[in-house]
Short mmCIF file of C-alpha atoms in Angstrom, two decimals:
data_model
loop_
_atom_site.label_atom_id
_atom_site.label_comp_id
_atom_site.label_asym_id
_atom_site.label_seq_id
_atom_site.Cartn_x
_atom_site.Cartn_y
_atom_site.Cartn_z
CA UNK P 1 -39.08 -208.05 -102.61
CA UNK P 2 -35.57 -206.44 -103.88
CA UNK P 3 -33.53 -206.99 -101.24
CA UNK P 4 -30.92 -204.26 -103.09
CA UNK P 5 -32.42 -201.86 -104.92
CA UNK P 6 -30.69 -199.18 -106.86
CA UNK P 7 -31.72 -196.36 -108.52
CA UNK P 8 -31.31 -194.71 -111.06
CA UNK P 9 -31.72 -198.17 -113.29
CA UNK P 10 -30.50 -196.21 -116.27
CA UNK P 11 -29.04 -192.73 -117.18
CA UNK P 12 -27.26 -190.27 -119.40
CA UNK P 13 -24.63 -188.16 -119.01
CA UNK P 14 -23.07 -185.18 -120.65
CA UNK P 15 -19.24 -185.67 -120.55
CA UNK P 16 -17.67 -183.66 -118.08
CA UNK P 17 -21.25 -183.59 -115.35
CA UNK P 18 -21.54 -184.93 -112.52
CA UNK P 19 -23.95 -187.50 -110.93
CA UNK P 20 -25.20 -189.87 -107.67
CA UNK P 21 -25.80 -193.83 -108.57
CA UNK P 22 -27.86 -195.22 -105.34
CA UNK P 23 -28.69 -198.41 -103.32
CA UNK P 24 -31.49 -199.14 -100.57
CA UNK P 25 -30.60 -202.51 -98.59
CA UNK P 26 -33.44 -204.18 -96.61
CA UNK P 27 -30.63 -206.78 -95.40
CA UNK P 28 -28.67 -205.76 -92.77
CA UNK P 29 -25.83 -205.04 -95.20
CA UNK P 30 -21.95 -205.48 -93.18
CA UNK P 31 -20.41 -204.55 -96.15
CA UNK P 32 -20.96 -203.10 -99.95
CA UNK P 33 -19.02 -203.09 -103.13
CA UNK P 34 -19.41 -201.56 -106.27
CA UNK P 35 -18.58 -202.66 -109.50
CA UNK P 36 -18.48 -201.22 -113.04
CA UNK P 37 -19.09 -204.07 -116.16
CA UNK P 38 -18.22 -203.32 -119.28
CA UNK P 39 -19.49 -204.30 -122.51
CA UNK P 40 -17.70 -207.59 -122.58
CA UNK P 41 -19.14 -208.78 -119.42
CA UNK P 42 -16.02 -207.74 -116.91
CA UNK P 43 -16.78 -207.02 -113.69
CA UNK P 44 -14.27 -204.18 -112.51
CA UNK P 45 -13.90 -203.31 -108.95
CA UNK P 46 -14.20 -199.83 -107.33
CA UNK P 47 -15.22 -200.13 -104.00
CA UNK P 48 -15.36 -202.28 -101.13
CA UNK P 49 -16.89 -200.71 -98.27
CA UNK P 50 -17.48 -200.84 -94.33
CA UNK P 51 -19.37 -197.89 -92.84
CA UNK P 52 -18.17 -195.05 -94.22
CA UNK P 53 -16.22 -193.10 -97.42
CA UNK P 54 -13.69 -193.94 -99.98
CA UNK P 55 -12.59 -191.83 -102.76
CA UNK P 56 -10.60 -193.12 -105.57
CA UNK P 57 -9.96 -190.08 -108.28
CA UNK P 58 -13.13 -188.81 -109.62
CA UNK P 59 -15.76 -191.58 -107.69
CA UNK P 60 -16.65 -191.12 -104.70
CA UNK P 61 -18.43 -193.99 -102.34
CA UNK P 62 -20.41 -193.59 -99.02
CA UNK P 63 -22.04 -196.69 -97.10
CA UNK P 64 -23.99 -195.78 -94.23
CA UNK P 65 -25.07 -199.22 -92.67
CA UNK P 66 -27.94 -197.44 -90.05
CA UNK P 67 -29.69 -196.46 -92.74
CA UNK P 68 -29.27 -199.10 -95.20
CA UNK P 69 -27.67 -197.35 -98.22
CA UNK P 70 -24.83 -196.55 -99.99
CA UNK P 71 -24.06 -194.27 -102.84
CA UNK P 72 -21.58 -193.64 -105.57
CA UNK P 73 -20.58 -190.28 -107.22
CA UNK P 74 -19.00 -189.76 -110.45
CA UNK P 75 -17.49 -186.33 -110.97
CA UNK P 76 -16.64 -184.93 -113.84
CA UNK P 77 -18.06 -187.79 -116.20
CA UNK P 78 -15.60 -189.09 -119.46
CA UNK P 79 -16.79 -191.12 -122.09
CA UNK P 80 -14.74 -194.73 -120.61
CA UNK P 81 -17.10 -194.62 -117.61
CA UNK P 82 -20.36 -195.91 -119.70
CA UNK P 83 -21.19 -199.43 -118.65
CA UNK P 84 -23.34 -200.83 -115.94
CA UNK P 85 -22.88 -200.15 -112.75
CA UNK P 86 -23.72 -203.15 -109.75
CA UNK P 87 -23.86 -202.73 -105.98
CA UNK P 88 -23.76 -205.70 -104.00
CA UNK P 89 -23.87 -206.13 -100.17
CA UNK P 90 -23.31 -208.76 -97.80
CA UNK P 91 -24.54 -209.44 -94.29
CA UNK P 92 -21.85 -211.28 -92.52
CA UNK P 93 -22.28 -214.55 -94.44
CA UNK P 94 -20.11 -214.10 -96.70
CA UNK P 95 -23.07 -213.93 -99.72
CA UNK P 96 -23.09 -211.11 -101.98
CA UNK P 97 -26.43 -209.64 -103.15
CA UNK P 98 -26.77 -207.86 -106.17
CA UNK P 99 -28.91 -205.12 -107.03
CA UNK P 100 -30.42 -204.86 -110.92
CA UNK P 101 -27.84 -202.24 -112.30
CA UNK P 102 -27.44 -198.92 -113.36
CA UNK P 103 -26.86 -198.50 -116.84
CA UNK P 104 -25.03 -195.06 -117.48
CA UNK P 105 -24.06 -193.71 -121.04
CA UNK P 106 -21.85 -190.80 -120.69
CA UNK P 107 -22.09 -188.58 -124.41
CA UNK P 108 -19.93 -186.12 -125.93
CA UNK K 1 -7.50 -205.99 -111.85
CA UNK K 2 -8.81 -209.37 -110.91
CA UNK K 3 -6.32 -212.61 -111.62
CA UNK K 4 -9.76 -214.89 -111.07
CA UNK K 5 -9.05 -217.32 -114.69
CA UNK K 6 -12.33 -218.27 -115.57
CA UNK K 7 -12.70 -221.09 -118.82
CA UNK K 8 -13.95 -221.56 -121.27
CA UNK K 9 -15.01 -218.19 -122.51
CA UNK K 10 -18.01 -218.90 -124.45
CA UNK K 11 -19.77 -222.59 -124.62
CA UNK K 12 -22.25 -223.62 -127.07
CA UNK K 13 -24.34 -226.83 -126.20
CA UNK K 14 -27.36 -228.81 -126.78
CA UNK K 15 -30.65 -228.69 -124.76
CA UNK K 16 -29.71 -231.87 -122.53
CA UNK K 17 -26.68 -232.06 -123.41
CA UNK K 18 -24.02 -231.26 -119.85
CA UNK K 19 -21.89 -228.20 -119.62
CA UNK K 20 -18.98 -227.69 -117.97
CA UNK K 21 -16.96 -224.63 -117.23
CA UNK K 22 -13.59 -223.81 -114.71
CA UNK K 23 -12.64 -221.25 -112.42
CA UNK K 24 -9.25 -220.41 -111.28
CA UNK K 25 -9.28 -218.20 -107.97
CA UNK K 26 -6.95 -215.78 -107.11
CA UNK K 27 -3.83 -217.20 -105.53
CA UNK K 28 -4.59 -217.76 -101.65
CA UNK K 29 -7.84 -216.91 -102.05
CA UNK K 30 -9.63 -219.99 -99.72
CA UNK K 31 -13.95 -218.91 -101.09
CA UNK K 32 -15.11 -219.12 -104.31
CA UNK K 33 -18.39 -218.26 -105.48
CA UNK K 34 -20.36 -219.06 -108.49
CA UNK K 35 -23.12 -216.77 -109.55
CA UNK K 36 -25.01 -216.48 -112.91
CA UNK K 37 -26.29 -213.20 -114.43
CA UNK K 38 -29.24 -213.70 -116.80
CA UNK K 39 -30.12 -211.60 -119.84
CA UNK K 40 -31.74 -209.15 -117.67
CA UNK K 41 -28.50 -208.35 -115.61
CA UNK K 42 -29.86 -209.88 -112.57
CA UNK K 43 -27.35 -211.88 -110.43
CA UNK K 44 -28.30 -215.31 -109.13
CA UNK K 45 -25.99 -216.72 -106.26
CA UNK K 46 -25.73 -220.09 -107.35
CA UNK K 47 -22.87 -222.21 -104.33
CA UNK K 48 -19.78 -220.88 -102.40
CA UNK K 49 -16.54 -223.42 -101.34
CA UNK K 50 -14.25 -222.38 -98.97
CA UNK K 51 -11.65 -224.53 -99.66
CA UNK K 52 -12.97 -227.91 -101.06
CA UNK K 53 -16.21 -227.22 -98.82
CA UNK K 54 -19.25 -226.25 -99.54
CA UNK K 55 -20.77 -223.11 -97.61
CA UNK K 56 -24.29 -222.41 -99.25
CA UNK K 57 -26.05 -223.55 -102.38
CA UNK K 58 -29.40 -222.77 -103.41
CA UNK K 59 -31.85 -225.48 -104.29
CA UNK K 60 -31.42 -225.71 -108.42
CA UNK K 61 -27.47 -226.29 -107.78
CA UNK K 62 -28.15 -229.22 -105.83
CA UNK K 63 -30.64 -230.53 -108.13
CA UNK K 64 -28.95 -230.19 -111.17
CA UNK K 65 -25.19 -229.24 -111.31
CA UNK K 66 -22.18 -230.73 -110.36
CA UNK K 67 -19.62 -228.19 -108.27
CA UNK K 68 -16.51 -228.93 -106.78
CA UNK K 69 -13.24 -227.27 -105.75
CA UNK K 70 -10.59 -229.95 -105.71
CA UNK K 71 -6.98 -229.06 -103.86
CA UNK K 72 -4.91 -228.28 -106.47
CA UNK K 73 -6.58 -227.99 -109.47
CA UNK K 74 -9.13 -225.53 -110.82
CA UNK K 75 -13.12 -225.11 -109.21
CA UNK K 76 -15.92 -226.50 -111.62
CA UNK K 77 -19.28 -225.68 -112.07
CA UNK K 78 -21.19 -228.57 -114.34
CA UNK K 79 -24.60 -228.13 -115.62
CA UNK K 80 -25.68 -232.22 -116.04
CA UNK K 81 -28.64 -231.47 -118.77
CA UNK K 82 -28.69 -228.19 -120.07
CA UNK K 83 -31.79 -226.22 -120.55
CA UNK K 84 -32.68 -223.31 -122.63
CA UNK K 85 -33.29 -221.79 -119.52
CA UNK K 86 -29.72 -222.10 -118.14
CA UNK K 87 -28.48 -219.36 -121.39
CA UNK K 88 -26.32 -216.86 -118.98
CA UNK K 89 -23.27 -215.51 -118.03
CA UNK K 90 -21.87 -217.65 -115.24
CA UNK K 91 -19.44 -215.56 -112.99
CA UNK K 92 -16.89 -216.86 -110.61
CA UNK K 93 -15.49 -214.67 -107.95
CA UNK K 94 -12.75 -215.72 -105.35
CA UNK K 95 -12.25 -213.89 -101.58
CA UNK K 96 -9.99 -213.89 -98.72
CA UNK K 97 -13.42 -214.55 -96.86
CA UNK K 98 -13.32 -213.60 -93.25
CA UNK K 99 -13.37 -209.75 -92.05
CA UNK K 100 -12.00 -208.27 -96.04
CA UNK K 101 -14.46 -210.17 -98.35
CA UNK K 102 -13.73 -208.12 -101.42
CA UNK K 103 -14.94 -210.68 -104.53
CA UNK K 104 -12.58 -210.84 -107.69
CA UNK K 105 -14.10 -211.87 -110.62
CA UNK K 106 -13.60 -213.47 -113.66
CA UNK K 107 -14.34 -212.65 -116.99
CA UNK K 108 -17.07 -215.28 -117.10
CA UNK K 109 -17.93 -218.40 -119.05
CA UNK K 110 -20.80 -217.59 -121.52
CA UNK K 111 -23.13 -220.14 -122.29
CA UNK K 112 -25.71 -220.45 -125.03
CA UNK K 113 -28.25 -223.66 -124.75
CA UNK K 114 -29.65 -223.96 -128.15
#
């Protein structure tokens, strides 16, 4: 099965709303990062995680490794943060594993 | 944000025909990894190098591509006979590996097998 599932797998957004992106691990996840790709196929970078929270303007990150999730929270949604959004965690090992993608379109 | 140089941008070949594509990692950055994201946005792990060795691979890299990461000159990921099949973005990420593995990507090599 999925071993990084995230939810929801698409959404939209009135500008200026906020929202929750999610992933459930069944690996025993060390680490997570989140990513944001962009219509050209970039992968941007706005999280890496341990246990724990990160803030970086208006996202917010959480990764809580006993319960095998981690979350992302947009706040106060603009039109530049449409794209997909990826979750990936790794298990000591160094390998990365993806979960399917959140597509988000933020509209005026 | 990422300084991972991944060519060539896009590559057009042949069914059988091999494909070949280069990743630059991120100054000091000793793991690379190589993963390929199909038209459904799923992510395939395909090998990881740190350094010039190999870490993990699954089976179809063994069987049918060529990777390397020479000292001193830029990773490669080769496809030796292309398949319709292999159509994807191929994605190269470099990491300090150890404790802080944050991956950097590249912009990714796309390929179309016609």
């Amino acid at each position: 099965g999925d071993k990084v599932k995230q939810s929801p797998s698409a959404l939209s957004l009135q500008e200026g709303t906020n929202s929750a992106l999610r992933c459930n691990f069944s690996i025993a996840a060390t680490t997570v990062q989140w990513f944001l790709q962009n219509p050209r196929g970039s992968l941007i970078n706005l999280f890496y995680l341990v246990p724990g929270t990160k803030e970086n303007g208006r996202l917010k990150s959480a990764f809580d490794s006993k319960e095998s999730y981690s979350t992302l929270h947009i706040r106060d949604a603009q039109l530049e943060d449409s794209g997909t959004y990826f979750c990936a965690a790794a298990g000591g090992n160094y390998k990365y594993v993806f979960g399917a993608g959140t597509r988000l379109k933020v509209i005026a | 944000n990422s300084k991972v140089i991944q060519t060539p941008r896009y590559l057009v070949k042949g069914q059988g025909q091999k494909a070949k594509m280069r990743c630059i990692p991120e100054k000091g950055h000793p793991v690379v990894f190589w993963y390929q994201q199909n038209k459904n946005n799923e992510f395939k792990f395909l090998i990881n190098f740190q350094n010039q060795e190999v870490l993990q691979q699954i089976d179809m890299t063994e069987k049918r591509f060529s990777a390397e990461c020479p000292s001193n000159s830029p990773c490669s990921l080769e496809i030796q006979s292309s398949e319709a099949g292999d159509s994807a973005l191929y994605l190269c990420a470099s990491s300090l590996g150890g404790r802080v593995n944050t991956l950097y990507f590249g912009a990714g090599t796309r390929l179309s097998v016609l």
